[in-house]
Amino acid sequence: RTPAELQTQWAAAIDAHRNDRNADARAAYDAILADEPGHAPTLHLRGVLRREDGDADGAAVDFTAALAVAPADEKSRVALAQMALSEYRVADARRIIATAPESAAARVSLLRTHGHVALAGRDGATAVNAFAAAIRAEPFDAETHFNHGVALQMLRYLGDAARAYQRALEIAPAMLDAHFNLGVVFEELGETDSAITALEYVIAQKPAGAEAHRALLDVLARHQRGAQWMRAFERFEQNCPDALGLVANALEYYQYMGDYAKIHRYIDRLGKAGFKPANELDLVDSLEQLLYLMLFFDVAPDTHAALYATYDKAARRVY
């Protein structure tokens, strides 16, 4: 085919991909690669398409092939590293980033991904440096300031972390993750009222988000604000009735209230997998609370054993 014909087919493939006509896009990408097997942009986009279609292995093959042709192609390198992180393969993600050519290593997208890989590997110092370099290159990206704050918080530089989150909020005032993390940091700094305010903001904006409800209950419990804790729990139960993170608080609440029928209903529903975690991290965190707390309640051995087995499998992946 002539270059003009290839260009026409490339434009048609891009148009099909943008408009969610994935079968047409795949056929066009395949046809281009039949004529130009080493066309890195097409390899990358077919990888993106395969990833969108749930074919992670095929996507990895295409991203790897694109990098073999064009090692400085940061898009395919970032995509491969992100796929590795999503599968908890931190060492693989670290290797993918580390092998970037020097000409590409300073690009903002790679710096940010380098930071994410370091965070996943609990290497706060490397993450701080990577996100700081990305901020110098592009100062007005709220997400990078937020992640810089996460890395600083990991290193226990709490005041610096709070300032990083506040810089993120100057750029993106509605960033709920930054408000949430500010709440956590303020509480650790002894600024209890500020912590409560930050977490209440998150709850007001996202009432069905269980994580902020749980964090607020933790703050109120640590500071022995019992009446506030009870009101906050009742709101949590109303807004997130199916959240796994609700159950431990519910057992405490109804034990205090002496409502044993309600306790048994919660435990029975838990045994039937009637509560859902927000993600695998939430599953592990919730079960760590529940498995201890349930030692003090009358729970069928089969239910307890099933929860231990679930926790064991999830914790191995998460940790």
Coordinates of C-alpha atoms in Angstrom, one line a residue:
R1 CA 0.0 0.0 0.0
T2 CA 1.1 3.6 -0.6
P3 CA 1.8 5.9 2.3
A4 CA -1.4 7.8 1.5
E5 CA -3.5 4.5 1.7
L6 CA -1.9 3.6 5.0
Q7 CA -2.6 7.1 6.3
T8 CA -6.2 6.8 5.3
Q9 CA -6.5 3.4 7.0
W10 CA -4.8 4.8 10.1
A11 CA -7.3 7.7 10.3
A12 CA -10.2 5.2 9.9
A13 CA -8.8 3.0 12.7
I14 CA -8.5 6.0 15.0
D15 CA -12.0 7.1 14.2
A16 CA -13.5 3.7 14.9
H17 CA -11.5 3.4 18.2
R18 CA -12.7 6.8 19.4
N19 CA -16.3 6.0 18.6
D20 CA -16.2 2.6 20.4
R21 CA -16.4 0.5 17.2
N22 CA -13.8 -1.8 18.5
A23 CA -14.2 -4.6 16.0
D24 CA -13.7 -2.2 13.1
A25 CA -10.7 -0.6 14.9
R26 CA -9.1 -4.0 15.6
A27 CA -9.5 -5.0 11.9
A28 CA -7.9 -1.8 10.7
Y29 CA -5.0 -2.0 13.2
D30 CA -4.4 -5.6 12.1
A31 CA -4.4 -4.6 8.5
I32 CA -1.9 -1.8 9.1
L33 CA 0.4 -4.1 11.1
A34 CA 0.2 -6.7 8.3
D35 CA 1.9 -4.2 6.0
E36 CA 4.0 -2.4 8.7
P37 CA 4.7 -4.9 11.5
G38 CA 7.0 -2.5 13.3
H39 CA 4.6 0.5 13.4
A40 CA 4.9 1.4 17.1
P41 CA 1.9 3.8 17.3
T42 CA -0.4 1.1 15.9
L43 CA 1.1 -1.6 18.2
H44 CA 0.4 0.7 21.2
L45 CA -3.2 1.5 20.2
R46 CA -4.0 -2.1 19.5
G47 CA -2.6 -2.8 22.9
V48 CA -4.9 -0.2 24.3
L49 CA -7.8 -1.7 22.5
R50 CA -7.0 -5.2 23.7
R51 CA -6.8 -3.9 27.3
E52 CA -10.2 -2.2 26.9
D53 CA -11.6 -5.5 25.7
G54 CA -10.2 -7.4 28.7
D55 CA -7.4 -9.1 26.9
A56 CA -4.6 -8.2 29.3
D57 CA -2.1 -10.8 27.9
G58 CA -2.6 -9.6 24.3
A59 CA -2.3 -5.9 25.4
A60 CA 1.0 -6.8 27.2
V61 CA 2.3 -8.4 24.0
D62 CA 1.5 -5.4 21.9
F63 CA 2.9 -2.9 24.4
T64 CA 6.1 -5.0 24.7
A65 CA 6.4 -5.1 20.9
A66 CA 5.9 -1.3 20.6
L67 CA 8.8 -0.8 23.2
A68 CA 11.0 -3.2 21.2
V69 CA 10.6 -1.0 18.2
A70 CA 10.6 2.4 20.0
P71 CA 12.2 2.1 23.5
A72 CA 11.6 5.8 24.1
D73 CA 7.8 5.4 23.7
E74 CA 6.8 6.4 27.2
K75 CA 3.1 5.6 26.6
S76 CA 3.6 1.9 26.1
R77 CA 6.1 1.8 29.0
V78 CA 3.7 3.5 31.3
A79 CA 0.9 1.2 30.2
L80 CA 3.0 -1.9 30.9
A81 CA 4.0 -0.6 34.3
Q82 CA 0.4 0.2 35.2
M83 CA -0.7 -3.2 34.2
A84 CA 2.0 -4.8 36.4
L85 CA 0.9 -2.6 39.3
S86 CA -2.7 -3.6 38.9
E87 CA -1.6 -7.2 39.2
Y88 CA 0.6 -6.5 42.3
R89 CA 3.7 -7.3 40.3
V90 CA 5.8 -4.4 41.8
A91 CA 9.2 -5.8 40.8
D92 CA 8.1 -6.1 37.2
A93 CA 6.8 -2.6 37.2
R94 CA 10.0 -1.3 38.7
R95 CA 12.0 -3.1 36.0
I96 CA 9.9 -1.7 33.2
I97 CA 10.4 1.9 34.4
A98 CA 14.1 1.4 35.2
T99 CA 14.9 0.2 31.7
A100 CA 13.6 3.4 30.1
P101 CA 16.3 5.1 28.0
E102 CA 17.8 8.2 29.5
S103 CA 16.2 10.4 26.8
A104 CA 12.7 9.4 28.0
A105 CA 13.3 8.9 31.8
A106 CA 12.7 12.6 32.6
R107 CA 9.3 12.8 30.8
V108 CA 6.5 13.7 33.1
S109 CA 4.4 10.6 32.5
L110 CA 7.3 8.3 33.4
L111 CA 8.3 10.3 36.4
R112 CA 4.7 10.0 37.7
T113 CA 4.6 6.3 37.0
H114 CA 8.0 5.9 38.7
G115 CA 6.5 7.6 41.7
H116 CA 3.5 5.2 41.7
V117 CA 5.8 2.2 41.4
A118 CA 7.8 3.4 44.4
L119 CA 4.7 3.9 46.4
A120 CA 3.5 0.4 45.6
G121 CA 6.9 -0.8 46.8
R122 CA 6.7 1.2 50.0
D123 CA 9.7 3.3 48.9
G124 CA 8.6 6.7 50.1
A125 CA 11.9 8.5 49.5
T126 CA 12.1 7.5 45.8
A127 CA 8.4 8.4 45.4
V128 CA 8.9 11.8 46.9
N129 CA 11.8 12.5 44.5
A130 CA 9.9 11.3 41.5
F131 CA 6.8 13.3 42.1
A132 CA 8.9 16.4 43.1
A133 CA 10.6 16.1 39.7
A134 CA 7.3 15.8 37.9
I135 CA 6.0 18.9 39.7
R136 CA 9.0 20.9 38.6
A137 CA 8.3 19.8 35.0
E138 CA 4.6 20.5 35.3
P139 CA 3.7 22.5 38.4
F140 CA -0.1 22.7 38.0
D141 CA -1.1 19.1 38.0
A142 CA -3.3 18.5 41.1
E143 CA -2.9 14.7 41.0
T144 CA 0.9 14.9 41.2
H145 CA 0.7 17.2 44.2
F146 CA -1.7 14.8 45.8
N147 CA 0.6 11.8 45.2
H148 CA 3.6 13.8 46.4
G149 CA 1.6 14.2 49.6
V150 CA 1.0 10.5 49.8
A151 CA 4.7 9.8 49.6
L152 CA 5.5 12.5 52.2
Q153 CA 2.8 11.0 54.5
M154 CA 4.4 7.5 54.0
L155 CA 7.7 9.0 55.3
R156 CA 5.8 10.6 58.3
Y157 CA 6.5 14.1 57.1
L158 CA 3.0 15.1 58.1
G159 CA 3.2 18.8 57.9
D160 CA 4.8 18.7 54.4
A161 CA 2.2 16.1 53.4
A162 CA -0.6 18.5 54.5
R163 CA 0.8 21.3 52.5
A164 CA 1.1 19.1 49.4
Y165 CA -2.6 18.1 49.8
Q166 CA -3.5 21.8 50.2
R167 CA -1.6 22.7 47.0
A168 CA -3.5 20.0 45.2
L169 CA -6.8 21.5 46.5
E170 CA -5.7 25.0 45.3
I171 CA -5.7 23.5 41.8
A172 CA -8.6 21.1 42.2
P173 CA -10.8 22.2 45.2
A174 CA -13.2 19.3 44.8
M175 CA -10.5 16.5 45.0
L176 CA -12.1 14.3 47.6
D177 CA -9.0 12.1 48.1
A178 CA -7.0 15.2 49.1
H179 CA -9.7 16.2 51.6
F180 CA -9.8 12.7 53.0
N181 CA -6.1 12.5 53.4
L182 CA -6.0 15.9 55.0
G183 CA -8.5 14.6 57.5
V184 CA -6.2 11.7 58.3
V185 CA -3.1 13.9 58.6
F186 CA -4.9 16.6 60.7
E187 CA -6.0 13.9 63.1
E188 CA -2.4 12.6 63.5
L189 CA -1.2 16.2 64.0
G190 CA -3.7 16.6 66.9
E191 CA -5.9 18.9 64.9
T192 CA -9.1 16.9 65.7
D193 CA -11.7 19.5 64.7
S194 CA -9.9 20.2 61.4
A195 CA -9.8 16.4 60.8
I196 CA -13.5 16.1 61.4
T197 CA -14.3 19.0 59.1
A198 CA -12.3 17.5 56.3
L199 CA -13.9 14.1 56.6
E200 CA -17.4 15.6 57.0
Y201 CA -16.8 17.4 53.7
V202 CA -16.0 14.2 51.9
I203 CA -19.1 12.5 53.4
A204 CA -21.3 15.5 52.3
Q205 CA -20.0 15.2 48.7
K206 CA -20.0 11.4 48.6
P207 CA -22.5 10.0 51.2
A208 CA -22.2 6.4 49.9
G209 CA -18.4 6.3 50.3
A210 CA -17.8 4.0 53.2
E211 CA -14.2 4.9 53.7
A212 CA -14.8 8.4 54.9
H213 CA -17.6 7.2 57.3
R214 CA -15.2 4.7 58.8
A215 CA -12.4 7.2 59.2
L216 CA -14.6 9.7 60.9
L217 CA -15.9 7.0 63.3
D218 CA -12.2 6.1 64.1
V219 CA -11.4 9.8 64.9
L220 CA -14.5 10.2 67.1
A221 CA -13.8 6.9 68.9
R222 CA -10.2 7.8 69.6
H223 CA -11.2 11.1 71.1
Q224 CA -14.1 9.7 73.1
R225 CA -16.8 11.7 71.4
G226 CA -19.5 9.1 72.0
A227 CA -22.6 11.0 71.1
Q228 CA -21.1 12.2 67.9
W229 CA -19.9 8.7 67.2
M230 CA -23.4 7.3 67.5
R231 CA -24.9 9.9 65.2
A232 CA -22.1 9.3 62.7
F233 CA -22.7 5.5 62.8
E234 CA -26.5 5.9 62.2
R235 CA -25.7 8.1 59.2
F236 CA -23.2 5.5 58.0
E237 CA -25.7 2.7 58.3
Q238 CA -28.3 4.7 56.4
N239 CA -26.0 5.7 53.5
C240 CA -24.0 2.5 53.2
P241 CA -26.2 -0.4 54.3
D242 CA -24.3 -3.0 52.2
A243 CA -20.7 -1.9 53.0
L244 CA -18.5 -4.6 54.5
G245 CA -16.7 -1.8 56.5
L246 CA -20.0 -1.1 58.3
V247 CA -20.2 -4.4 60.0
A248 CA -17.5 -4.0 62.7
N249 CA -19.0 -0.7 63.7
A250 CA -22.5 -2.1 63.7
L251 CA -21.5 -4.9 66.1
E252 CA -20.0 -2.4 68.5
Y253 CA -23.1 -0.1 68.2
Y254 CA -25.7 -2.7 68.7
Q255 CA -23.7 -4.4 71.5
Y256 CA -23.7 -1.0 73.3
M257 CA -27.5 -0.6 72.6
G258 CA -28.2 -4.2 73.8
D259 CA -30.0 -5.0 70.5
Y260 CA -28.8 -8.7 70.2
A261 CA -31.4 -9.5 67.5
K262 CA -29.8 -6.9 65.3
I263 CA -26.4 -8.3 66.0
H264 CA -27.5 -11.8 65.0
R265 CA -29.0 -10.4 61.8
Y266 CA -25.7 -8.7 60.9
I267 CA -23.7 -11.9 61.6
D268 CA -26.2 -14.0 59.7
R269 CA -26.0 -11.7 56.7
L270 CA -22.2 -11.6 56.9
G271 CA -22.1 -15.4 56.7
K272 CA -24.2 -15.3 53.5
A273 CA -21.8 -12.8 51.9
G274 CA -24.4 -10.1 52.2
F275 CA -21.9 -7.2 52.5
K276 CA -19.5 -6.0 49.8
P277 CA -16.1 -4.4 50.1
A278 CA -15.2 -1.4 48.0
N279 CA -12.0 -3.1 46.8
E280 CA -9.5 -5.7 47.9
L281 CA -7.7 -3.3 50.3
D282 CA -11.1 -2.5 51.9
L283 CA -11.7 -6.3 52.1
V284 CA -8.5 -6.9 54.0
D285 CA -8.9 -3.9 56.3
S286 CA -12.5 -4.7 57.2
L287 CA -11.7 -8.4 57.9
E288 CA -8.8 -7.4 60.1
Q289 CA -11.2 -5.6 62.3
L290 CA -14.0 -8.2 62.1
L291 CA -11.9 -11.3 62.7
Y292 CA -10.8 -10.0 66.0
L293 CA -14.1 -8.5 67.0
M294 CA -16.1 -11.6 66.2
L295 CA -14.2 -13.6 68.8
F296 CA -16.5 -11.9 71.3
F297 CA -19.7 -12.9 69.6
D298 CA -21.5 -16.2 69.0
V299 CA -20.5 -16.9 65.4
A300 CA -20.9 -20.3 63.6
P301 CA -17.4 -21.9 63.1
D302 CA -18.1 -22.4 59.4
T303 CA -18.7 -18.6 59.0
H304 CA -15.5 -17.8 60.9
A305 CA -13.5 -20.3 58.9
A306 CA -14.8 -18.9 55.6
L307 CA -13.9 -15.4 56.6
Y308 CA -10.4 -16.5 57.6
A309 CA -9.9 -18.2 54.3
T310 CA -11.1 -15.1 52.4
Y311 CA -8.8 -13.0 54.4
D312 CA -5.8 -15.3 53.9
K313 CA -6.2 -15.3 50.1
A314 CA -6.7 -11.5 49.9
A315 CA -4.0 -10.5 52.4
R316 CA -1.4 -12.5 50.4
R317 CA -2.1 -10.5 47.3
V318 CA -2.4 -7.1 49.1
Y319 CA 0.7 -7.4 51.3

